[in-house]
GROMACS .gro file of C-alpha atoms in nm:
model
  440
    1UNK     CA    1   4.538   1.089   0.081
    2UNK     CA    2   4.257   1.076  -0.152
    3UNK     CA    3   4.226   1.486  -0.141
    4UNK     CA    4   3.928   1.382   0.094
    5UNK     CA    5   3.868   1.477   0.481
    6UNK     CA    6   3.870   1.237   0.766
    7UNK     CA    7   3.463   1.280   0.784
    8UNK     CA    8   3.450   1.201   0.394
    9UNK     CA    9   3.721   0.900   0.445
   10UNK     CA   10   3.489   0.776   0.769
   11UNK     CA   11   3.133   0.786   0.575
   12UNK     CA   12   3.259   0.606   0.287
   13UNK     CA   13   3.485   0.306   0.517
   14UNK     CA   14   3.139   0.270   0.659
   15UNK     CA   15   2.905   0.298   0.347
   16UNK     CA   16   3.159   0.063   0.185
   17UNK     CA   17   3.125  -0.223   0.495
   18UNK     CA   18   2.750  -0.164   0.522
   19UNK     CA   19   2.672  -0.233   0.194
   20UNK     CA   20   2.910  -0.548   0.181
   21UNK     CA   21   2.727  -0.691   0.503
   22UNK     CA   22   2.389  -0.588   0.364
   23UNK     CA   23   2.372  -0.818   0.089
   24UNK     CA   24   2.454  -1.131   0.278
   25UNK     CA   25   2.128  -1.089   0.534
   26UNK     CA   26   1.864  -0.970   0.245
   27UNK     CA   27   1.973  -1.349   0.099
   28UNK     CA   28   1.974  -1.506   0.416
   29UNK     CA   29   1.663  -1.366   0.478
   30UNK     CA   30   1.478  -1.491   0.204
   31UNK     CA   31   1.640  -1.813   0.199
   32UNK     CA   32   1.574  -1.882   0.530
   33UNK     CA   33   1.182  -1.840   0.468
   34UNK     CA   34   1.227  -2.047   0.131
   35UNK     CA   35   1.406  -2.331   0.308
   36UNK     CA   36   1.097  -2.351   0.564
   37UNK     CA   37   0.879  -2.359   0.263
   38UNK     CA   38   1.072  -2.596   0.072
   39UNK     CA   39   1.056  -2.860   0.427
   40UNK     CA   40   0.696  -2.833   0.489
   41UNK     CA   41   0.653  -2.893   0.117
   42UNK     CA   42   0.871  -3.204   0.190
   43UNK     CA   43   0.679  -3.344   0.483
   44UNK     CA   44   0.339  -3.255   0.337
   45UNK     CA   45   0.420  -3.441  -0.024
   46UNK     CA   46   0.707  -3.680   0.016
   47UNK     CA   47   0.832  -3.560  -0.295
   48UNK     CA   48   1.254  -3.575  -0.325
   49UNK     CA   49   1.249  -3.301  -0.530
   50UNK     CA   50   1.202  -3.051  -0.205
   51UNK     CA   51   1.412  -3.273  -0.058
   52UNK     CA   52   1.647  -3.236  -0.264
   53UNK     CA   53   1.621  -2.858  -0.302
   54UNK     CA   54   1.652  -2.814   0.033
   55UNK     CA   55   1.970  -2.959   0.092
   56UNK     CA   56   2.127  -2.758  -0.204
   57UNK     CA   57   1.996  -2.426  -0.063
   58UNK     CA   58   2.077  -2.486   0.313
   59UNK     CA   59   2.475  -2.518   0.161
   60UNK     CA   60   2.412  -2.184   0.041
   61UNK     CA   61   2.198  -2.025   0.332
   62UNK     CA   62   2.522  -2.115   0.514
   63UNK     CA   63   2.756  -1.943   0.315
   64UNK     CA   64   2.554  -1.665   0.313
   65UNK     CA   65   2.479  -1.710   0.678
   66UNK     CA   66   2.869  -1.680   0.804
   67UNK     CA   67   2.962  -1.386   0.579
   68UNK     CA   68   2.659  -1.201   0.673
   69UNK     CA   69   2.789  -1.266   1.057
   70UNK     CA   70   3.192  -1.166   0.951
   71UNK     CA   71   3.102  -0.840   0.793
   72UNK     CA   72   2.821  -0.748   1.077
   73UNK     CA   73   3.064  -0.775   1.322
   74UNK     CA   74   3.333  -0.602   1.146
   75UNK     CA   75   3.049  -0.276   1.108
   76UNK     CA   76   2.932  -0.280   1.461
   77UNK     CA   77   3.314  -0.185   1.613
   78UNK     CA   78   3.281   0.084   1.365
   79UNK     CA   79   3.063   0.246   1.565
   80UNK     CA   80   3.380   0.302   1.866
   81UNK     CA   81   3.600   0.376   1.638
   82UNK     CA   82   3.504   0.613   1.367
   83UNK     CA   83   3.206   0.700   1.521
   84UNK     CA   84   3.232   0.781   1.915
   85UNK     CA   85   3.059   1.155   1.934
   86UNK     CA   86   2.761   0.952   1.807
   87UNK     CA   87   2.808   0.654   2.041
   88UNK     CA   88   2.810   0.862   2.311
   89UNK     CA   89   2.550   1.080   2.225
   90UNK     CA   90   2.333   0.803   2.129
   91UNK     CA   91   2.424   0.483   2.245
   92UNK     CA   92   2.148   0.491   2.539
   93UNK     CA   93   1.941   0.389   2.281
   94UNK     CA   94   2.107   0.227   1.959
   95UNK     CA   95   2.287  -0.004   2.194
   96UNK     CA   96   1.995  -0.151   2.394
   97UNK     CA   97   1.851  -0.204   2.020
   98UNK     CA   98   2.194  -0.385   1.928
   99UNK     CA   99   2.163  -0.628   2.243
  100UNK     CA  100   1.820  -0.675   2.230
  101UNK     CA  101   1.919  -0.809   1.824
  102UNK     CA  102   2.205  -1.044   1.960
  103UNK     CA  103   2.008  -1.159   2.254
  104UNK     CA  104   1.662  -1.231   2.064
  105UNK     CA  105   1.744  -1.342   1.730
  106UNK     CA  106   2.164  -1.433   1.682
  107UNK     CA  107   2.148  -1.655   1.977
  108UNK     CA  108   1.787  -1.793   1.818
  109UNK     CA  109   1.951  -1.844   1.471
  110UNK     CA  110   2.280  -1.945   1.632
  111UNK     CA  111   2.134  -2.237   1.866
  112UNK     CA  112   1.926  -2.351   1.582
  113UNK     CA  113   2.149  -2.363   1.319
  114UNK     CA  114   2.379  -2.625   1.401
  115UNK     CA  115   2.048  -2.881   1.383
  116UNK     CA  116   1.924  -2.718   1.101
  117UNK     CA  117   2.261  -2.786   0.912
  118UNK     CA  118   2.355  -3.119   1.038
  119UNK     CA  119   2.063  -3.264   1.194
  120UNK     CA  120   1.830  -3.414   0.922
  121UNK     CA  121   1.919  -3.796   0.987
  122UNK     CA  122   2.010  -3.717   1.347
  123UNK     CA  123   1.668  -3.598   1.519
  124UNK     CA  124   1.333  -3.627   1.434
  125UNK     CA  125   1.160  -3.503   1.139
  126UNK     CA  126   0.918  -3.229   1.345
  127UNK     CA  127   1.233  -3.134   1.554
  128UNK     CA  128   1.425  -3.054   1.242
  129UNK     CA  129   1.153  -2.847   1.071
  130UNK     CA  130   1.124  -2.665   1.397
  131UNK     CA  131   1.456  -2.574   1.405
  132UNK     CA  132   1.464  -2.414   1.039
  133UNK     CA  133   1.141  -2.220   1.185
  134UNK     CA  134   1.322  -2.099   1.432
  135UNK     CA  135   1.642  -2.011   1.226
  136UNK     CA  136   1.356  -1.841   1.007
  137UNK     CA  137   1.187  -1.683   1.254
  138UNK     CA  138   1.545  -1.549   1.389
  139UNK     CA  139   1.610  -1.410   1.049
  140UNK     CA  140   1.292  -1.201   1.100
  141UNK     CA  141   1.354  -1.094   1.439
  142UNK     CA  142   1.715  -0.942   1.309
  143UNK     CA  143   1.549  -0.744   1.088
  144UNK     CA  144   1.330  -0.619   1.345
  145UNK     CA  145   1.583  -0.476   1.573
  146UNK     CA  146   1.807  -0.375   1.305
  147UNK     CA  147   1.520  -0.154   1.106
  148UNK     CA  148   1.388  -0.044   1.456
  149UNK     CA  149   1.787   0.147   1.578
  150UNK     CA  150   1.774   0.261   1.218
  151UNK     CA  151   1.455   0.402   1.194
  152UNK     CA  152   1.515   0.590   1.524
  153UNK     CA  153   1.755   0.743   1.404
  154UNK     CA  154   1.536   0.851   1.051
  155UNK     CA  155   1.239   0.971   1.295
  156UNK     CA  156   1.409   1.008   1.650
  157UNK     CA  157   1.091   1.007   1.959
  158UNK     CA  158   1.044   0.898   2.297
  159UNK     CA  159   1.377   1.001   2.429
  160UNK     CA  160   1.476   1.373   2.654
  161UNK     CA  161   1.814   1.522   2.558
  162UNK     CA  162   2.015   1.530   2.939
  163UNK     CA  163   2.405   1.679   2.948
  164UNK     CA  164   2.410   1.663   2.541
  165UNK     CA  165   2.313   1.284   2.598
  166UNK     CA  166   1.999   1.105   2.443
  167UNK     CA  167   1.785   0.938   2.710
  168UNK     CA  168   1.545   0.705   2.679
  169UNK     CA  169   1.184   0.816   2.839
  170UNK     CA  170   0.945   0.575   2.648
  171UNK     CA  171   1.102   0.219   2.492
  172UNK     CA  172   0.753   0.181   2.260
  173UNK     CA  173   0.773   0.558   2.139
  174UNK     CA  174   1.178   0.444   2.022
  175UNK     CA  175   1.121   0.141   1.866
  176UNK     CA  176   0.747   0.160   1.689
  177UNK     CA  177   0.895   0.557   1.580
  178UNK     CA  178   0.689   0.706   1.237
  179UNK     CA  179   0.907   0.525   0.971
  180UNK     CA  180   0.937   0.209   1.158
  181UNK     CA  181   0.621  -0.001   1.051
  182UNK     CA  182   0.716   0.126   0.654
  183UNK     CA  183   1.095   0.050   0.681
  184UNK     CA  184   1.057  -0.299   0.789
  185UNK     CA  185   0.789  -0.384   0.556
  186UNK     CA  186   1.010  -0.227   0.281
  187UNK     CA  187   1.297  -0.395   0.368
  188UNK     CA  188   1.156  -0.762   0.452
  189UNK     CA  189   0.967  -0.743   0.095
  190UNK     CA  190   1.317  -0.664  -0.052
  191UNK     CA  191   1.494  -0.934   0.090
  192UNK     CA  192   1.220  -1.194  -0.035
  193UNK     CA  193   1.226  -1.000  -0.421
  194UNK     CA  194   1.594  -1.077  -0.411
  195UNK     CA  195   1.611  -1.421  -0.263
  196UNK     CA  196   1.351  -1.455  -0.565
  197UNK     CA  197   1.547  -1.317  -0.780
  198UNK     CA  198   1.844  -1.514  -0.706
  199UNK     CA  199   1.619  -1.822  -0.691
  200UNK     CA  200   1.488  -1.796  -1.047
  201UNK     CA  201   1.805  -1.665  -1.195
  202UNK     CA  202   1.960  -1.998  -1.085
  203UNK     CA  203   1.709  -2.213  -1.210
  204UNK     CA  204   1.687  -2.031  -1.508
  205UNK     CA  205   2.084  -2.071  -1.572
  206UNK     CA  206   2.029  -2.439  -1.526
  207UNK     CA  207   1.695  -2.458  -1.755
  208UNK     CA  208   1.955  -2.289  -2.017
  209UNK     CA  209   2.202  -2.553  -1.971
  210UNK     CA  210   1.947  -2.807  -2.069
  211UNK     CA  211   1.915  -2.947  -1.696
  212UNK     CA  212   1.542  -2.963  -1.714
  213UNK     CA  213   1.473  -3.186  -1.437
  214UNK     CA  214   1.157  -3.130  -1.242
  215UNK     CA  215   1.353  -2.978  -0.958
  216UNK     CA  216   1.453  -2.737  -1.171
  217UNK     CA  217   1.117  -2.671  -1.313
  218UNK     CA  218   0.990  -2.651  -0.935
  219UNK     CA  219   1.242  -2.360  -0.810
  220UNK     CA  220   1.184  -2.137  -1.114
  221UNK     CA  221   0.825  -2.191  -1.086
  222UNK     CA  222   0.792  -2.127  -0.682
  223UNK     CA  223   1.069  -1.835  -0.752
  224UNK     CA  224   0.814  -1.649  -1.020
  225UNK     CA  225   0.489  -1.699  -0.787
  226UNK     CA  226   0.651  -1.506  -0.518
  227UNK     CA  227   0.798  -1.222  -0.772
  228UNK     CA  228   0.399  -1.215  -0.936
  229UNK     CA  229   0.273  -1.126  -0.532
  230UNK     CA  230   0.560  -0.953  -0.406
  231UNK     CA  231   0.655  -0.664  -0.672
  232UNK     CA  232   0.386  -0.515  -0.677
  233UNK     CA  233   0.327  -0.539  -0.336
  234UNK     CA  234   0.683  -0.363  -0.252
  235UNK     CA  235   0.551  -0.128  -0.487
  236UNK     CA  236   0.212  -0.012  -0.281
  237UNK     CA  237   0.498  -0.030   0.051
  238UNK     CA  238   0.694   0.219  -0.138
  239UNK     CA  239   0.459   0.432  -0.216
  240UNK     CA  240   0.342   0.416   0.156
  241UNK     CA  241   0.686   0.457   0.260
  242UNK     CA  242   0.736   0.753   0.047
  243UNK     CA  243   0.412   0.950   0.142
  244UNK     CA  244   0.570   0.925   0.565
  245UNK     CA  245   0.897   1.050   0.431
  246UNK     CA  246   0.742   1.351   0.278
  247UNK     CA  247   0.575   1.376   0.623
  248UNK     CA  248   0.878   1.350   0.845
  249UNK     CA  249   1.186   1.418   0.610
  250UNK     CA  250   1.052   1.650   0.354
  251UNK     CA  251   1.400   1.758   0.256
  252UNK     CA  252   1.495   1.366   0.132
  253UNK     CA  253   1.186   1.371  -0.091
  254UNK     CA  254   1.268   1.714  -0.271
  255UNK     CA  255   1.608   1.537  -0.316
  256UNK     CA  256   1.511   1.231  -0.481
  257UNK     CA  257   1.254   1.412  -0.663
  258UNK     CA  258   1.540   1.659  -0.806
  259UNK     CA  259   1.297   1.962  -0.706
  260UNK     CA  260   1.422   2.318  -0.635
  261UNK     CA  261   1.153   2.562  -0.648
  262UNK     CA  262   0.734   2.611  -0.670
  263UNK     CA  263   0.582   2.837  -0.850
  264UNK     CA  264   0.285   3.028  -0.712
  265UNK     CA  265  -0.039   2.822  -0.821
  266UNK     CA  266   0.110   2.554  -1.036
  267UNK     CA  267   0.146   2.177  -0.948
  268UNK     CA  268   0.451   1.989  -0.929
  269UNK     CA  269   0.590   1.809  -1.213
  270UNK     CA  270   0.737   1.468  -1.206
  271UNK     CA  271   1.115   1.497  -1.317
  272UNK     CA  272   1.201   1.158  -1.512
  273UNK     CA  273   1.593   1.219  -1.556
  274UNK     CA  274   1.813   1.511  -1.526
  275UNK     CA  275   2.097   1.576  -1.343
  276UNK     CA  276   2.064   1.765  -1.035
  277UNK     CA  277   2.289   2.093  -0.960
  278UNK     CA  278   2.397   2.157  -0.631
  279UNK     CA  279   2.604   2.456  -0.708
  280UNK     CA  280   2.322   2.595  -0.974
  281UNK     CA  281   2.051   2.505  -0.788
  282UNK     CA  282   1.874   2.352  -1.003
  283UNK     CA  283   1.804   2.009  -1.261
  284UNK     CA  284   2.010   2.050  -1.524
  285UNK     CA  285   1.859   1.845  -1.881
  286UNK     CA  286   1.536   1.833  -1.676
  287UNK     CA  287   1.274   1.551  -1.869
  288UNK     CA  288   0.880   1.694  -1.675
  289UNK     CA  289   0.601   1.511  -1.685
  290UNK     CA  290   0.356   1.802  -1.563
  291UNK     CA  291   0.172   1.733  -1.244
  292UNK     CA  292   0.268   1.427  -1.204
  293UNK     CA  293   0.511   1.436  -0.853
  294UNK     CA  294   0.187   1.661  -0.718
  295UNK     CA  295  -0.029   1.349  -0.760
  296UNK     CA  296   0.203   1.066  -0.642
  297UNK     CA  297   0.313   1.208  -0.347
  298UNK     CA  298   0.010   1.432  -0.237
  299UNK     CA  299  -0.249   1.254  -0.478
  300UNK     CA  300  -0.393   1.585  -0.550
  301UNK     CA  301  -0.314   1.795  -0.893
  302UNK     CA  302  -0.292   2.079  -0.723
  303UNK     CA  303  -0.078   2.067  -0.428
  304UNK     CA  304   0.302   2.147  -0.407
  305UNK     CA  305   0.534   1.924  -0.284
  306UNK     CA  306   0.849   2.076  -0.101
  307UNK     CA  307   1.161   2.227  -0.288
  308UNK     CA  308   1.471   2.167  -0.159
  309UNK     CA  309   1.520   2.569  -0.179
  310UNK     CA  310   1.275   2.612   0.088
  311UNK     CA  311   1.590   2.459   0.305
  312UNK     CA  312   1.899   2.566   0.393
  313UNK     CA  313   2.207   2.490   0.170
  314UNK     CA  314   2.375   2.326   0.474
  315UNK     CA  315   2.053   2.114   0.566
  316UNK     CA  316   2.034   1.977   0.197
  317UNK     CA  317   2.161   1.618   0.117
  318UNK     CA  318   2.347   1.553  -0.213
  319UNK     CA  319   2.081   1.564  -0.474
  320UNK     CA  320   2.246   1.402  -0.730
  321UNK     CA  321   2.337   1.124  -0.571
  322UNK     CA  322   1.950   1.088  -0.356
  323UNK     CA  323   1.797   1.175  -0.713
  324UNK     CA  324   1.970   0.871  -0.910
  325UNK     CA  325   2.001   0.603  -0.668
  326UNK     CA  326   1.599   0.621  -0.591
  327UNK     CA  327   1.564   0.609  -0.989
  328UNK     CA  328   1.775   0.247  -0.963
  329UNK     CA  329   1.568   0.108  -0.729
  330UNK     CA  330   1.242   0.227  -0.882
  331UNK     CA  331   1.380   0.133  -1.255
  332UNK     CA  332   1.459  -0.195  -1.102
  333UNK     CA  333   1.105  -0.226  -0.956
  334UNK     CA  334   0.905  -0.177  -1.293
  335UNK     CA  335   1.142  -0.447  -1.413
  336UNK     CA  336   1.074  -0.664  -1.138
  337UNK     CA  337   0.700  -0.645  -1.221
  338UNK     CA  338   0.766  -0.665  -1.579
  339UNK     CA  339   0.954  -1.006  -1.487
  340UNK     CA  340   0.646  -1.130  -1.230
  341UNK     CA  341   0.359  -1.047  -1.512
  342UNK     CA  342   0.566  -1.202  -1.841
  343UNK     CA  343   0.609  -1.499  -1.631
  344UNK     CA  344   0.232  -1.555  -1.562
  345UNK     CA  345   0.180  -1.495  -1.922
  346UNK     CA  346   0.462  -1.750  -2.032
  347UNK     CA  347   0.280  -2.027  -1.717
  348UNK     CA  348  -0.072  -1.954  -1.900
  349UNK     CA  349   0.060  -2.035  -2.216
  350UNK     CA  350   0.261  -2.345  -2.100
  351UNK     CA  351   0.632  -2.211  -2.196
  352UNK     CA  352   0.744  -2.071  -1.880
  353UNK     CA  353   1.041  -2.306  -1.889
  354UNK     CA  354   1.070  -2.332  -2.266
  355UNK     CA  355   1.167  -1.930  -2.312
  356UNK     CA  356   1.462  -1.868  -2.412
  357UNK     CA  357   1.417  -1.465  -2.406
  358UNK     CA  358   1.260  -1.512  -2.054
  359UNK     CA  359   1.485  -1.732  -1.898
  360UNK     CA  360   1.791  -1.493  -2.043
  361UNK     CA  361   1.574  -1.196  -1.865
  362UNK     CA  362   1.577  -1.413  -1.575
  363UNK     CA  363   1.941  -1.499  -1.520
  364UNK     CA  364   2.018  -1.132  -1.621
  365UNK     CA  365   1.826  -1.031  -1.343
  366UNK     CA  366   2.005  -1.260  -1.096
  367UNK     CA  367   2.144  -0.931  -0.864
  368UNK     CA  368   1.862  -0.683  -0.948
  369UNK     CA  369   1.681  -0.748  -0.560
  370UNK     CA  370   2.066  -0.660  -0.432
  371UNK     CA  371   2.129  -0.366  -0.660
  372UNK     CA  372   1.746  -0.196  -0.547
  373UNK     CA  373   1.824  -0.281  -0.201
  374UNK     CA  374   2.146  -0.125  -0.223
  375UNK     CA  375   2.009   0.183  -0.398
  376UNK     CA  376   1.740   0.226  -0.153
  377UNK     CA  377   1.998   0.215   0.079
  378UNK     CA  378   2.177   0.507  -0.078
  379UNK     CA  379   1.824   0.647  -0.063
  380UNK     CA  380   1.759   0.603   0.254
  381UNK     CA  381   2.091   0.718   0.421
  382UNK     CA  382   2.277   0.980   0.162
  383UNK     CA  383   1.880   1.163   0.202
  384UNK     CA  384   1.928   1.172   0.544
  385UNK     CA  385   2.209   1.425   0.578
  386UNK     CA  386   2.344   1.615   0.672
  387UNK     CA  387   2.211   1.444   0.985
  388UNK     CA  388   2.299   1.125   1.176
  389UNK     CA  389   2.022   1.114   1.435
  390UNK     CA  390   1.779   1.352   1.229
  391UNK     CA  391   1.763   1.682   1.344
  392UNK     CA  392   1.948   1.601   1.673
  393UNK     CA  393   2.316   1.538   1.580
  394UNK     CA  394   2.497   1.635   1.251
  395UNK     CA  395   2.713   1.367   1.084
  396UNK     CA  396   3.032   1.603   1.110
  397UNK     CA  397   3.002   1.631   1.511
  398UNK     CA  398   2.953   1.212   1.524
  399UNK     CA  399   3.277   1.145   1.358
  400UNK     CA  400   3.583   1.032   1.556
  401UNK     CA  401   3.865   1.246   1.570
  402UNK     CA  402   4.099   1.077   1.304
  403UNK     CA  403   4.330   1.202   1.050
  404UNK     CA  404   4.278   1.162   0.723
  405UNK     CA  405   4.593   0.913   0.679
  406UNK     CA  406   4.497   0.722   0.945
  407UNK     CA  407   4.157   0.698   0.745
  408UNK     CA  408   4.241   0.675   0.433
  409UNK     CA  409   4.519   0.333   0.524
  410UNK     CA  410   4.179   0.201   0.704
  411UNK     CA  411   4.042   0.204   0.404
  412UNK     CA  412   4.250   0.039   0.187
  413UNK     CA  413   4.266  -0.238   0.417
  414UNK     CA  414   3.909  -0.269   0.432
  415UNK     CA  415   3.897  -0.266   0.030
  416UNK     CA  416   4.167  -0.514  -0.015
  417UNK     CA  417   4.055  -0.789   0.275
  418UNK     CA  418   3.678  -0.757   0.207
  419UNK     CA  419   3.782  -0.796  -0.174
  420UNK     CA  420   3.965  -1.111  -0.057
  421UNK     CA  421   3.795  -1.259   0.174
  422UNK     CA  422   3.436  -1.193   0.048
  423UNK     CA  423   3.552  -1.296  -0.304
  424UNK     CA  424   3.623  -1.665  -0.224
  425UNK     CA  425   3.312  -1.657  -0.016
  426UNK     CA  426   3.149  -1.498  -0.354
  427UNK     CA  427   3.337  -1.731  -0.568
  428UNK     CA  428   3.256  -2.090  -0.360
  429UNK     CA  429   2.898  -1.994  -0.342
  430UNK     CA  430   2.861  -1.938  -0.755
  431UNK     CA  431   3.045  -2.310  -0.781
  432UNK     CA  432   2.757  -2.415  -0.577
  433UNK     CA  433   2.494  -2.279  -0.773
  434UNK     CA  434   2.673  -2.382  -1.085
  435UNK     CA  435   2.691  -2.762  -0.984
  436UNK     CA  436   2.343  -2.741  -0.863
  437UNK     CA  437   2.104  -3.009  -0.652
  438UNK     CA  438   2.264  -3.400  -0.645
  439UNK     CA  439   2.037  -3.649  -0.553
  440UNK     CA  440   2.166  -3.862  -0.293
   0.00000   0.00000   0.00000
């Protein structure tokens, strides 16, 4: 079914759940910070407006919170199923990582939630704001464990290789591995941009509708100081996070940089759009900007940076695919900036809420944080292959041994109940937004 092969069917079932579930935790994440933010503000000032915004995004955070759960669980079996070579070639390590997540932060978030939720007349004031901490803090923790399995896997160390079996020799050398420190930055930044994002987009919605209370005022306002600080910060973390992927995945880089071949003495140009070739080896419609790739990624103008035809064809990921999903997330992340610096232009000159254009921008904007993080994804994971534990184990010796109609009815399934389900979820959370903060 399809015309595709069991391994194709597998990668995109699980592509397909991961990036459903990933969406729900880069919101929760953010919110989760934002709600302890929006408490403090509370007990520090008194003012209801906090109040007030608090209670509307905790309805939200929850929504969020048990979709985010639904579809994690859903990807984790995935793992015995579709997956078992690499389960059992791996799972010395990824499920350690996996427990230590449940154990550490889902039981932190889970114990804490229930107060957070429910508790604000029933305990006292400090108990309460330590419990959103902690449902916070257990956001953060997630991310931790999640980032450090999937990082290991990027830039696999401190393990021996016994009976075609990964064992674990040094715990620190697995989890604090070379991309580590850069993927969790990158990824905790994200979250926050698109929590942001979906912040100000609400407000901004709102502000359009002519509600232009001064709780409304107060979320787009808090929403655009932390896109002003944060974009360009994720910027200076990619850039980081790019210069250790040249270092330990050299073939991902020539991918997203669409880059076949040096010449002898000259510098390496900066492709701005083409469309990369697999078959022809090279960037079709190529638009160069000379030098320029040579000084981002080695900041020299004279160095080279690797082509992908210094690899093998079968060690290659799909360059047209790596090559236009890392221009996404970096055309969102000029916008992103665009959005942070026109809003502390509009604040100077007293019309930040008055804009039409801006707050149009704004709402527009409203799923830019989940489209980058999605794209990096992409990035991140299509870049890697044709490995699943880099340069250990190949994706097509992880995969389960399935048919392709067994895979391809799996599929569907997934389509049609994730469609469903998610899309009330989806649907209940936009009526939400749309009836906004009541005052009590």
């Amino acid at each position: 079914m399809f015309g595709l092969s069991a391994l194709e069917l597998a990668r995109i079932q699980f592509a397909f759940t991961v990036s459903f579930h990933i969406i729900f935790p880069a919101i929760t994440i953010g919110l989760a910070s934002f709600l302890v933010v929006l408490e403090g503000l509370w007990l520090r000032t008194r003012h209801t407006d906090y109040k007030l915004l608090y209670h509307f995004w905790s309805k939200i955070f929850a929504v969020n919170f048990g979709m985010g759960v639904v579809s994690g669980l859903v990807m984790a079996y995935q793992f015995g199923t579709n997956w078992s070579f690499f389960s059992d070639f791996a799972g010395s390590i990824t499920g350690p990582l996996l427990t230590y997540e449940v154990l550490t932060a889902f039981f932190l978030e889970a114990g804490f939630l229930g107060v957070m939720l429910f508790g604000w007349d029933r305990v006292g004031e400090r108990l309460h704001f330590f419990a959103t901490c902690m449902v916070a803090l257990g956001t953060l923790i997630s991310t931790f464990w999640i980032l450090a399995s999937n990082s290991w896997m990027q830039t696999p160390q401190g393990h021996e290789i016994i009976n075609n079996q990964v064992v674990p020799v040094d715990w620190l050398a697995v989890i604090f591995n070379p991309s580590f420190p850069y993927r969790l930055a990158h990824m905790c930044t994200a979250a926050f941009l698109a929590s942001a994002f979906f912040i100000a987009a609400s407000a901004a919605w709102h502000l359009l509708k002519g509600n232009d209370s001064t709780a409304m005022k107060k979320m787009l306002s808090m929403s655009m100081w932390m896109i002003l600080i944060i974009a360009p910060l994720q910027a200076l973390i990619g850039d980081a996070h790019g210069l250790n992927t040249l270092k330990y995945q050299p073939v991902k880089v020539a991918a997203m940089e669409g880059h076949w071949e040096n010449l002898p003495g000259e510098a390496t140009p900066l492709i701005l759009f083409g469309i990369p070739d697999m078959d022809r080896e090279e960037t079709r419609y190529a638009v160069e900007i000379p030098y320029l790739a040579s000084l981002i990624l080695t900041h020299s103008i004279d160095k080279q940076v690797p082509a992908l035809k210094e690899f093998p064809p079968e060690d290659r990921p799909n360059a047209l695919m790596v090559f236009w999903s890392f221009r996404v997330m970096v055309g969102l992340g000029v916008l992103m900036i665009i959005a942070g610096c026109w809003g502390l232009w509009l604040r100077y000159k007293k019309q930040l809420y008055q804009s039409k254009a801006f707050l149009r921008f704004m709402f527009l904007m409203a799923p830019s944080g989940l489209i980058a993080i999605l794209a990096g994804w992409f990035t991140t994971e299509i870049g890697r292959q044709p490995w699943v534990v880099y340069g250990l184990l190949r994706t097509k010796d992880a995969v389960s041994a399935h048919g392709e109609m067994h895979m391809s009815i799996s599929l569907l399934l997934f389509i049609v109940v994730y469609s469903s389900v998610f899309g009330v979820g989806y649907a209940y959370m936009m009526k939400l937004i749309r009836k906004g903060p009541k005052k009590e």
